[in-house]
Coordinates of C-alpha atoms in Angstrom, one line a residue:
Chain Y
M1 CA 0.0 0.0 0.0
H2 CA 1.3 3.4 -1.0
T3 CA 0.6 6.5 1.1
V4 CA 0.6 9.7 -1.0
K5 CA 0.4 13.2 0.4
H6 CA 0.8 15.3 -2.8
I7 CA -1.4 15.7 -5.7
Q8 CA 1.4 15.6 -8.3
E9 CA 2.6 12.3 -6.8
L10 CA -0.9 10.8 -7.0
R11 CA -1.3 12.0 -10.6
Q12 CA 2.0 10.4 -11.4
F13 CA 0.9 7.1 -9.9
I14 CA -2.4 7.1 -11.9
R15 CA -0.7 8.1 -15.1
Q16 CA 1.8 5.2 -14.6
T17 CA -1.1 2.8 -13.9
R18 CA -3.0 3.9 -17.1
W19 CA 0.2 3.6 -19.1
N20 CA 1.2 0.2 -17.9
R21 CA -2.3 -1.3 -17.6
P22 CA -4.7 0.6 -19.9
E23 CA -7.4 -1.9 -19.1
A24 CA -7.2 -1.5 -15.3
R25 CA -10.4 -0.3 -13.6
I26 CA -9.5 2.3 -11.0
G27 CA -11.9 2.4 -8.1
F28 CA -12.0 5.4 -5.6
V29 CA -13.4 5.6 -2.0
P30 CA -13.4 9.3 -0.8
T31 CA -13.7 9.6 3.0
M32 CA -13.0 12.0 5.8
G33 CA -11.1 9.2 7.7
Y34 CA -11.9 7.8 11.2
L35 CA -12.8 4.7 9.2
H36 CA -15.5 2.3 10.3
Q37 CA -17.2 -0.8 8.9
G38 CA -19.2 1.4 6.6
H39 CA -16.1 2.7 4.9
Q40 CA -14.6 -0.8 5.0
S41 CA -17.6 -2.2 3.0
L42 CA -17.0 0.6 0.4
L43 CA -13.4 -0.6 0.1
D44 CA -14.4 -4.2 0.0
T45 CA -16.8 -3.4 -2.9
A46 CA -14.2 -1.4 -4.7
R47 CA -11.7 -4.2 -4.2
R48 CA -14.1 -6.7 -5.7
E49 CA -15.0 -4.6 -8.7
C50 CA -11.7 -2.9 -9.6
D51 CA -8.1 -3.5 -10.2
V52 CA -6.7 -0.5 -8.4
V53 CA -8.3 0.9 -5.2
V54 CA -7.6 4.4 -4.1
L55 CA -8.8 5.7 -0.8
S56 CA -8.7 9.4 0.1
I57 CA -8.8 10.7 3.6
F58 CA -9.4 14.4 3.8
V59 CA -11.5 16.3 6.3
N60 CA -12.8 19.0 3.9
P61 CA -13.1 22.3 5.8
I62 CA -15.4 24.0 3.2
Q63 CA -18.2 21.6 3.8
F64 CA -18.4 22.5 7.5
G65 CA -20.4 25.5 8.8
P66 CA -18.8 27.9 11.2
N67 CA -20.4 26.4 14.2
E68 CA -19.9 22.7 13.2
D69 CA -17.4 20.2 14.2
F70 CA -14.5 20.6 11.7
S71 CA -11.9 21.3 14.3
R72 CA -12.9 18.4 16.5
Y73 CA -13.8 15.9 13.8
P74 CA -12.3 12.6 15.0
R75 CA -9.0 11.5 13.5
D76 CA -6.9 8.3 13.9
E77 CA -4.4 8.1 11.1
E78 CA -2.7 4.9 12.4
R79 CA -5.9 2.9 12.7
D80 CA -7.2 4.3 9.3
M81 CA -4.0 2.9 7.7
A82 CA -4.4 -0.4 9.4
I83 CA -8.1 -0.7 8.2
A84 CA -7.1 0.4 4.6
R85 CA -4.3 -2.1 4.4
A86 CA -6.5 -4.9 5.7
A87 CA -9.0 -4.0 3.0
G88 CA -6.4 -4.4 0.3
T89 CA -6.2 -0.7 -0.6
D90 CA -3.5 0.1 -3.1
I91 CA -3.1 3.9 -2.5
V92 CA -4.1 6.1 0.4
F93 CA -4.3 9.7 -0.7
F94 CA -3.9 11.8 2.4
P95 CA -3.5 15.5 1.5
Q96 CA -3.1 18.4 4.0
V97 CA -5.6 21.3 3.7
E98 CA -2.8 23.4 2.1
E99 CA -2.4 20.8 -0.6
M100 CA -6.1 20.9 -1.5
Y101 CA -6.7 24.6 -0.8
P102 CA -3.3 26.4 -1.3
A103 CA -5.5 29.6 -1.5
P104 CA -9.2 29.9 -0.6
T105 CA -11.1 28.5 -3.6
K106 CA -12.8 31.1 -5.9
T107 CA -14.6 28.3 -7.7
I108 CA -17.6 26.6 -6.4
V109 CA -19.6 23.7 -7.8
S110 CA -23.2 24.2 -6.8
V111 CA -26.2 21.8 -7.3
S112 CA -29.6 23.3 -7.0
G113 CA -33.0 21.8 -6.2
I114 CA -31.8 18.5 -4.5
T115 CA -29.8 20.6 -2.0
Q116 CA -32.7 22.7 -0.8
R117 CA -34.1 20.3 1.8
L118 CA -32.8 18.0 4.6
C119 CA -29.1 18.6 5.3
G120 CA -29.0 21.3 2.6
A121 CA -31.5 23.3 4.6
S122 CA -29.9 22.5 8.1
R123 CA -26.3 23.1 6.9
P124 CA -26.3 26.0 4.4
G125 CA -23.3 25.7 2.0
H126 CA -22.6 22.1 3.0
F127 CA -23.3 20.6 -0.3
D128 CA -21.5 23.3 -2.3
G129 CA -18.5 22.2 -0.2
V130 CA -19.2 18.6 -0.9
A131 CA -19.7 19.0 -4.6
T132 CA -16.6 21.2 -4.9
V133 CA -14.3 18.8 -3.1
V134 CA -15.7 15.7 -4.8
T135 CA -15.1 17.4 -8.2
K136 CA -11.6 18.2 -7.2
L137 CA -10.9 14.6 -5.9
L138 CA -12.4 13.1 -9.1
N139 CA -10.2 15.4 -11.2
I140 CA -7.1 14.3 -9.2
V141 CA -7.8 10.6 -9.0
Q142 CA -9.7 10.2 -12.4
P143 CA -11.2 6.9 -11.3
D144 CA -13.5 4.8 -13.3
Y145 CA -15.8 4.1 -10.3
A146 CA -16.4 6.0 -7.1
Y147 CA -18.0 4.5 -4.1
F148 CA -20.4 6.4 -1.7
G149 CA -22.4 5.2 1.3
M150 CA -26.2 5.5 1.2
K151 CA -26.2 6.7 4.8
D152 CA -25.6 10.0 3.1
A153 CA -28.4 9.5 0.6
Q154 CA -28.8 13.1 -0.2
Q155 CA -25.0 13.4 -0.9
V156 CA -25.3 10.5 -3.3
A157 CA -28.1 12.2 -5.1
V158 CA -26.2 15.5 -5.2
I159 CA -23.1 13.7 -6.6
E160 CA -25.0 11.7 -9.1
Q161 CA -26.7 14.9 -10.4
M162 CA -23.4 16.6 -10.6
V163 CA -21.7 13.8 -12.5
Y164 CA -24.6 13.7 -14.9
D165 CA -24.8 17.5 -15.4
L166 CA -21.0 18.1 -15.8
N167 CA -20.4 14.9 -17.8
I168 CA -17.8 13.7 -15.3
P169 CA -16.3 10.4 -16.7
V170 CA -17.0 8.2 -13.6
T171 CA -19.6 5.8 -12.5
I172 CA -21.0 6.5 -9.1
V173 CA -21.6 3.3 -7.1
P174 CA -24.0 3.8 -4.1
C175 CA -23.4 1.2 -1.3
P176 CA -25.8 0.1 1.5
T177 CA -25.5 1.7 4.9
V178 CA -23.7 -0.6 7.4
R179 CA -25.2 -0.8 10.9
E180 CA -24.3 -1.7 14.5
S181 CA -26.0 -4.9 15.9
D182 CA -28.8 -2.8 17.4
G183 CA -29.4 -1.0 14.1
L184 CA -27.5 2.3 14.6
A185 CA -26.0 3.4 11.3
M186 CA -22.1 3.4 11.4
S187 CA -20.8 6.9 11.5
S188 CA -17.5 8.5 12.5
R189 CA -19.6 10.9 14.7
N190 CA -21.0 8.0 16.8
V191 CA -17.8 8.3 18.9
Y192 CA -19.0 11.7 20.3
L193 CA -22.0 10.0 22.0
T194 CA -22.1 9.4 25.7
A195 CA -23.1 6.0 26.8
E196 CA -26.7 7.0 27.5
Q197 CA -27.0 8.9 24.2
R198 CA -25.6 5.8 22.4
R199 CA -28.3 3.7 23.9
Q200 CA -31.0 6.1 22.9
A201 CA -29.5 6.7 19.4
V202 CA -31.0 3.4 18.3
V203 CA -34.2 5.3 18.0
L204 CA -33.3 6.6 14.5
S205 CA -33.3 3.0 13.0
Q206 CA -36.4 2.1 15.1
A207 CA -38.2 5.1 13.5
L208 CA -37.2 3.8 10.0
D209 CA -38.5 0.4 11.0
T210 CA -41.8 2.1 12.0
A211 CA -42.0 3.6 8.5
E212 CA -41.3 0.3 6.9
R213 CA -44.0 -1.5 8.8
M214 CA -46.6 1.3 8.0
I215 CA -45.7 1.2 4.3
R216 CA -46.0 -2.6 4.2
D217 CA -49.2 -2.7 6.1
K218 CA -51.2 0.1 4.4
R219 CA -49.3 1.2 1.4
D220 CA -52.2 2.5 -0.7
G221 CA -53.9 4.9 1.6
L222 CA -50.9 6.2 3.4
S223 CA -50.0 9.9 3.3
A224 CA -46.6 11.4 3.7
D225 CA -47.9 13.4 6.7
E226 CA -49.1 10.2 8.6
L227 CA -45.8 8.6 7.9
R228 CA -43.8 11.6 9.1
E229 CA -45.9 11.8 12.3
A230 CA -45.4 8.1 13.1
V231 CA -41.7 8.4 12.6
T232 CA -41.5 11.6 14.7
A233 CA -43.5 9.9 17.4
T234 CA -41.0 7.0 17.5
I235 CA -38.1 9.4 17.8
R236 CA -39.8 11.3 20.6
T237 CA -39.8 8.1 22.8
A238 CA -36.0 8.9 23.3
P239 CA -35.9 11.7 25.8
L240 CA -32.4 12.9 24.7
A241 CA -33.3 13.0 21.1
E242 CA -33.9 16.5 19.5
I243 CA -35.2 16.3 15.9
D244 CA -33.5 18.4 13.3
Y245 CA -35.6 17.0 10.5
A246 CA -37.8 13.9 9.9
E247 CA -38.9 14.1 6.3
V248 CA -40.8 12.0 3.7
L249 CA -39.7 13.1 0.1
S250 CA -39.4 11.7 -3.4
Y251 CA -36.0 10.3 -4.3
P252 CA -33.7 11.3 -5.8
A253 CA -35.3 14.7 -6.6
L254 CA -36.0 15.2 -2.9
E255 CA -39.3 17.0 -3.5
P256 CA -42.2 17.1 -1.1
I257 CA -45.0 14.6 -1.7
R258 CA -48.5 14.2 -0.2
A259 CA -49.6 10.7 -1.0
L260 CA -46.8 8.1 -1.2
S261 CA -48.2 7.0 -4.5
E262 CA -46.9 10.3 -6.1
A263 CA -43.4 8.9 -6.4
D264 CA -41.6 5.8 -7.6
R265 CA -39.2 6.0 -4.8
I266 CA -39.4 7.8 -1.5
I267 CA -36.9 8.5 1.2
V268 CA -37.7 8.7 4.9
A269 CA -34.8 10.8 6.1
L270 CA -33.8 11.8 9.6
A271 CA -31.4 14.1 11.4
V272 CA -31.5 13.9 15.1
K273 CA -29.3 15.7 17.7
F274 CA -28.1 14.1 20.9
G275 CA -26.5 16.9 22.8
S276 CA -24.3 18.6 20.2
T277 CA -23.9 15.4 18.1
R278 CA -26.0 15.3 15.0
L279 CA -26.8 11.9 13.6
I280 CA -28.5 11.2 10.2
D281 CA -30.1 8.1 8.8
N282 CA -32.6 7.2 6.1
R283 CA -34.4 4.4 4.3
L284 CA -35.5 4.2 0.6
F285 CA -38.7 2.6 -0.5
H286 CA -39.5 1.5 -4.0
L287 CA -43.3 1.8 -4.1
R288 CA -44.1 0.8 -7.6
A289 CA -43.6 -2.8 -8.8
Chain T
M1 CA -11.5 14.6 -40.3
H2 CA -14.3 13.0 -38.2
T3 CA -17.4 14.9 -37.4
V4 CA -19.0 13.6 -34.2
K5 CA -22.3 14.7 -32.9
H6 CA -22.8 12.5 -29.8
I7 CA -20.9 12.6 -26.5
Q8 CA -20.6 8.7 -26.4
E9 CA -19.1 8.6 -29.8
L10 CA -16.5 11.3 -28.9
R11 CA -15.6 9.5 -25.7
Q12 CA -15.2 6.3 -27.6
F13 CA -12.8 8.1 -30.1
I14 CA -10.8 9.6 -27.2
R15 CA -10.7 6.2 -25.4
Q16 CA -9.4 4.5 -28.5
T17 CA -6.8 7.2 -29.1
R18 CA -5.5 6.9 -25.4
W19 CA -5.5 3.1 -25.8
N20 CA -3.6 3.0 -29.1
R21 CA -1.3 5.9 -28.6
P22 CA -0.9 6.6 -24.8
E23 CA 1.8 9.1 -25.5
A24 CA -0.4 11.3 -27.9
R25 CA -1.0 14.8 -26.8
I26 CA -4.7 15.8 -27.3
G27 CA -5.3 19.5 -28.0
F28 CA -8.8 21.1 -27.7
V29 CA -10.2 24.2 -29.2
P30 CA -13.6 25.0 -27.9
T31 CA -15.6 27.5 -30.0
M32 CA -19.1 28.7 -30.8
G33 CA -18.5 28.3 -34.5
Y34 CA -18.7 30.9 -37.3
L35 CA -14.9 30.5 -37.4
H36 CA -12.5 33.3 -38.3
Q37 CA -8.8 33.7 -38.4
G38 CA -8.7 34.0 -34.6
H39 CA -10.1 30.4 -34.2
Q40 CA -7.8 29.3 -37.1
S41 CA -4.8 30.5 -35.2
L42 CA -5.9 28.5 -32.2
L43 CA -6.3 25.5 -34.4
D44 CA -2.8 26.1 -35.9
T45 CA -1.2 26.4 -32.5
A46 CA -2.9 23.2 -31.3
R47 CA -1.9 21.4 -34.5
R48 CA 1.8 22.5 -34.0
E49 CA 1.8 21.4 -30.3
C50 CA -0.4 18.3 -30.2
D51 CA -0.9 14.9 -31.9
V52 CA -4.6 15.0 -32.0
V53 CA -6.7 18.3 -32.4
V54 CA -10.3 18.4 -31.3
L55 CA -12.5 21.3 -32.2
S56 CA -15.9 21.8 -30.6
I57 CA -18.5 23.9 -32.1
F58 CA -21.4 24.6 -29.7
V59 CA -23.3 27.8 -29.2
N60 CA -23.9 27.5 -25.5
P61 CA -27.4 28.8 -24.5
I62 CA -26.7 29.2 -20.8
Q63 CA -24.0 31.8 -21.3
F64 CA -26.3 34.1 -23.0
G65 CA -28.7 36.5 -21.2
P66 CA -32.4 36.7 -22.0
N67 CA -31.9 39.8 -24.1
E68 CA -28.7 38.7 -25.8
D69 CA -28.1 37.3 -29.3
F70 CA -28.3 33.6 -28.7
S71 CA -31.0 33.0 -31.3
R72 CA -29.4 35.1 -34.0
Y73 CA -25.7 34.1 -33.2
P74 CA -24.2 33.7 -36.6
R75 CA -23.8 30.0 -37.9
D76 CA -22.2 28.6 -41.0
E77 CA -21.6 24.9 -40.6
E78 CA -20.3 24.3 -44.2
R79 CA -17.6 27.1 -43.9
D80 CA -16.7 26.0 -40.4
M81 CA -16.0 22.5 -41.6
A82 CA -13.9 23.8 -44.5
I83 CA -11.8 25.9 -42.2
A84 CA -11.4 23.1 -39.6
R85 CA -10.4 20.7 -42.4
A86 CA -7.9 23.1 -43.8
A87 CA -6.4 23.6 -40.4
G88 CA -5.8 19.9 -40.0
T89 CA -8.4 19.3 -37.4
D90 CA -8.8 15.6 -36.5
I91 CA -12.2 15.7 -34.8
V92 CA -15.0 18.3 -34.9
F93 CA -17.4 17.8 -32.0
F94 CA -20.7 19.4 -33.0
P95 CA -23.3 18.5 -30.4
Q96 CA -27.0 19.7 -30.4
V97 CA -28.3 21.6 -27.4
E98 CA -30.3 18.5 -26.4
E99 CA -27.1 16.5 -26.3
M100 CA -25.3 18.9 -23.9
Y101 CA -28.4 19.7 -21.9
P102 CA -30.9 16.8 -22.1
A103 CA -32.5 18.6 -19.1
P104 CA -31.9 22.0 -17.7
T105 CA -28.6 21.8 -15.7
K106 CA -29.0 21.7 -11.9
T107 CA -25.2 22.1 -11.4
I108 CA -23.4 25.4 -12.0
V109 CA -19.7 26.0 -11.8
S110 CA -19.2 29.5 -10.5
V111 CA -16.0 31.6 -10.1
S112 CA -16.2 34.6 -7.8
G113 CA -14.1 37.7 -7.7
I114 CA -12.7 37.7 -11.2
T115 CA -16.2 37.6 -12.6
Q116 CA -17.5 40.7 -10.7
R117 CA -16.3 43.4 -13.2
L118 CA -16.1 44.0 -17.0
C119 CA -18.3 41.4 -18.9
G120 CA -19.2 39.7 -15.5
A121 CA -20.9 43.0 -14.5
S122 CA -22.4 43.8 -18.0
R123 CA -23.6 40.2 -18.5
P124 CA -24.9 38.6 -15.2
G125 CA -24.6 34.9 -15.3
H126 CA -22.5 34.8 -18.4
F127 CA -19.3 33.4 -16.7
D128 CA -21.3 30.9 -14.7
G129 CA -22.5 29.6 -18.1
V130 CA -19.0 29.7 -19.6
A131 CA -17.4 27.9 -16.6
T132 CA -20.1 25.3 -16.6
V133 CA -19.9 24.5 -20.3
V134 CA -16.1 24.5 -20.4
T135 CA -16.2 22.1 -17.4
K136 CA -18.6 19.8 -19.4
L137 CA -16.5 20.0 -22.5
L138 CA -13.2 19.3 -20.7
N139 CA -14.9 16.3 -19.1
I140 CA -16.0 15.1 -22.4
V141 CA -12.9 15.6 -24.4
Q142 CA -10.4 15.1 -21.6
P143 CA -7.6 17.0 -23.5
D144 CA -4.1 17.6 -22.4
Y145 CA -4.1 21.2 -23.7
A146 CA -7.0 23.6 -24.3
Y147 CA -6.6 26.8 -26.4
F148 CA -8.4 30.0 -25.7
G149 CA -8.1 33.5 -27.5
M150 CA -7.0 36.4 -25.4
K151 CA -9.6 38.6 -27.0
D152 CA -11.7 37.2 -24.2
A153 CA -9.0 37.9 -21.5
Q154 CA -11.6 37.8 -18.7
Q155 CA -12.8 34.4 -19.9
V156 CA -9.2 33.1 -19.9
A157 CA -8.6 34.4 -16.4
V158 CA -11.9 32.7 -15.2
I159 CA -11.0 29.4 -16.9
E160 CA -7.5 29.4 -15.6
Q161 CA -8.8 30.1 -12.0
M162 CA -11.3 27.3 -12.4
V163 CA -8.8 24.8 -13.6
Y164 CA -6.5 25.7 -10.8
D165 CA -9.3 25.6 -8.1
L166 CA -10.9 22.3 -9.3
N167 CA -7.6 20.6 -10.2
I168 CA -8.8 19.9 -13.7
P169 CA -6.1 17.9 -15.5
V170 CA -5.5 20.2 -18.5
T171 CA -3.1 23.0 -19.4
I172 CA -4.8 26.2 -20.6
V173 CA -2.9 27.9 -23.5
P174 CA -3.9 31.5 -24.0
C175 CA -3.3 32.6 -27.6
P176 CA -2.8 36.2 -29.0
T177 CA -5.8 38.1 -30.4
V178 CA -5.8 38.1 -34.2
R179 CA -6.8 41.4 -35.9
E180 CA -8.1 42.7 -39.2
S181 CA -5.6 44.8 -41.1
D182 CA -7.0 48.1 -39.6
G183 CA -6.7 46.7 -36.1
L184 CA -10.2 45.5 -35.3
A185 CA -10.1 42.3 -33.3
M186 CA -11.5 39.3 -35.1
S187 CA -14.9 38.3 -33.8
S188 CA -17.9 36.3 -35.0
R189 CA -20.0 39.2 -34.1
N190 CA -18.2 41.6 -36.5
V191 CA -20.6 40.4 -39.2
Y192 CA -23.4 42.2 -37.4
L193 CA -21.9 45.6 -38.2
T194 CA -23.1 47.9 -40.9
A195 CA -20.4 49.3 -43.3
E196 CA -20.3 52.5 -41.3
Q197 CA -20.2 50.8 -37.9
R198 CA -17.5 48.6 -39.2
R199 CA -15.4 51.7 -40.2
Q200 CA -15.9 53.2 -36.8
A201 CA -15.2 49.9 -34.9
V202 CA -11.5 50.5 -35.4
V203 CA -11.7 52.9 -32.5
L204 CA -11.4 50.1 -30.0
S205 CA -7.9 49.2 -31.1
Q206 CA -7.1 52.9 -31.6
A207 CA -8.0 53.4 -27.9
L208 CA -5.7 50.6 -26.9
D209 CA -2.9 52.2 -28.9
T210 CA -3.6 55.4 -27.0
A211 CA -3.1 53.5 -23.8
E212 CA 0.0 51.9 -25.0
R213 CA 1.6 55.2 -26.0
M214 CA 0.6 56.8 -22.6
I215 CA 2.1 54.0 -20.7
R216 CA 5.3 54.0 -22.8
D217 CA 5.7 57.8 -22.5
K218 CA 5.0 58.4 -18.8
R219 CA 4.8 55.1 -17.0
D220 CA 5.8 56.2 -13.6
G221 CA 3.4 59.1 -12.8
L222 CA 0.4 57.6 -14.7
S223 CA -2.8 56.9 -12.8
A224 CA -5.5 54.4 -13.9
D225 CA -8.0 57.3 -14.0
E226 CA -5.9 59.3 -16.5
L227 CA -5.4 56.3 -18.7
R228 CA -9.1 55.4 -18.6
E229 CA -10.1 59.1 -19.5
A230 CA -7.7 59.1 -22.4
V231 CA -9.1 55.8 -23.7
T232 CA -12.6 56.9 -23.2
A233 CA -11.9 60.1 -25.1
T234 CA -10.4 58.2 -28.0
I235 CA -13.5 55.9 -28.2
R236 CA -15.8 59.0 -28.1
T237 CA -14.2 60.2 -31.4
A238 CA -16.4 57.6 -33.0
P239 CA -19.9 59.0 -33.1
L240 CA -21.7 55.6 -33.3
A241 CA -19.7 54.1 -30.4
E242 CA -21.6 53.6 -27.1
I243 CA -19.3 52.6 -24.3
D244 CA -20.4 49.7 -22.1
Y245 CA -17.1 49.7 -20.1
A246 CA -13.6 51.0 -20.5
E247 CA -11.6 49.8 -17.5
V248 CA -8.1 49.7 -16.2
L249 CA -7.6 46.8 -13.8
S250 CA -5.0 44.4 -12.4
Y251 CA -4.7 41.1 -14.4
P252 CA -5.6 38.3 -13.9
A253 CA -7.3 39.2 -10.6
L254 CA -9.3 42.0 -12.3
E255 CA -9.2 44.3 -9.3
P256 CA -9.3 48.0 -9.4
I257 CA -6.1 50.0 -9.1
R258 CA -5.3 53.6 -8.6
A259 CA -1.6 53.9 -9.7
L260 CA -0.4 51.7 -12.5
S261 CA 2.5 50.7 -10.3
E262 CA 0.2 48.8 -8.0
A263 CA 0.1 45.7 -10.2
D264 CA 2.6 43.6 -12.1
R265 CA 0.2 43.3 -15.0
I266 CA -2.6 45.5 -16.0
I267 CA -5.4 45.1 -18.5
V268 CA -7.0 47.9 -20.4
A269 CA -10.4 46.3 -21.3
L270 CA -13.2 47.7 -23.5
A271 CA -16.7 46.8 -24.4
V272 CA -18.3 49.1 -26.9
K273 CA -21.7 48.9 -28.6
F274 CA -22.4 49.8 -32.2
G275 CA -26.2 49.7 -32.4
S276 CA -27.1 46.4 -30.8
T277 CA -23.7 44.8 -31.6
R278 CA -21.4 44.7 -28.6
L279 CA -17.7 44.4 -29.3
I280 CA -14.9 43.7 -26.8
D281 CA -11.2 44.2 -26.9
N282 CA -8.3 44.5 -24.5
R283 CA -4.6 44.8 -24.1
L284 CA -2.3 43.5 -21.4
F285 CA 0.7 45.4 -20.1
H286 CA 3.6 44.0 -18.1
L287 CA 4.7 46.9 -16.0
R288 CA 7.5 45.5 -13.9
A289 CA 10.7 44.3 -15.6

């Protein structure tokens, strides 16, 4: 496994790979580090599907708001490297902020519509920061495939839209959310939780189970409002949970719906704070056969 | 020479080229067609410097304002093909609007700062449209070099900034403005001019000559205001000329200056309307040895 800190060095490696093995499929897993089994499953999928696997670890400052957790975002370089190595990663790209932003960027990639709601509404500018850094990373790595976790379903929708609109020559591969045994979605931010918050955090996946049961039992007559209310009621059973949003929208356009029958696919999407820790989770439902 | 209308077909050609000749340098000249000697010199430079020359002809709707000349922008496919062939072009990419924008784009690439003044101020949204379509074209063609004329000096500054910020793997090659024998900068829009407007349009390059003389004669004491006033006075000698802007700014940041000594490079940039035809021109001055 090669660890690369500089863009030019990475480009050189990719160029060499393309030159020596023009048929090689290059797979890319962009992360902010503090790797967990979710990231590991992205690496595993990339390893199965590609000849060369590139992992990037970069906590991207421009996707954090001024009062968010950029400076305290958890980091553990040594453990990340061990996980990357165990997953059969070929290259870890590990740039410093000065390498990615030698000067404040004047160029922003911005996706409208999809970014209006959910985390786009709660975290203004967040998805501009995500779209911009993902564009940069895709231009640096130039992979054939890029792997993203569906826990960040809105991020996946934004990136797929961006790749489509800008004709970026990459295939985006969304991968299923990986969960703890009690159902909590894996997240680097879970480490922030106190023991009691951690116990109660299971309420996010329980609320999504509630949604799944309701949709299974009475799909036809169900309104988005009824579903949202039931989900919200489930979350409220956890006394430490503070709801940022609990929404039922079409996917991937992320537009409001009234009857569930209005969309082919819907997403039930949650953001819930425990103290200052904000967790997200979601489930997608294919409603038409 | 191959003429290609579809993105997939072009990608296939590029992939084949990279596969068969991994060392080949691919040069790209993006244009809006109605080719003149300015475009021809871009093609000539690309031909000299590269192994494969790709020309695109696409009148990009999203860089035109609602009251601008998108629908009447001059087109002459047959002549364009003859010029491209004579210049030794390998591929002409000639997409329809529906190919480039199958749906209205939700993704915009936006460069701040540099785009505030000059054409950015006169044509709101123009440079978002330019940055977005150039990103798309660079992602489709994936050239090693891309050639742009310095008549659009602000466009060159915007694209160089964008390529730098987004780590786009291409080298931008700015090429000198080509002029008619009387000094008028070549432009597809010159065809709009009446005979009398055409005669008076020489005043743009005359105004730039005025600036050049003033800078040569009294570089040290000269203020940007004095220079701007002299340039403006020259343009006003043409009765049909209506000044959109006549500015003296730093280059490439395009920031206001007071004394010329404040910047290493300055640009004298003009936009002048003759009837409904808007012409631009500029000259760069390197002030420090």
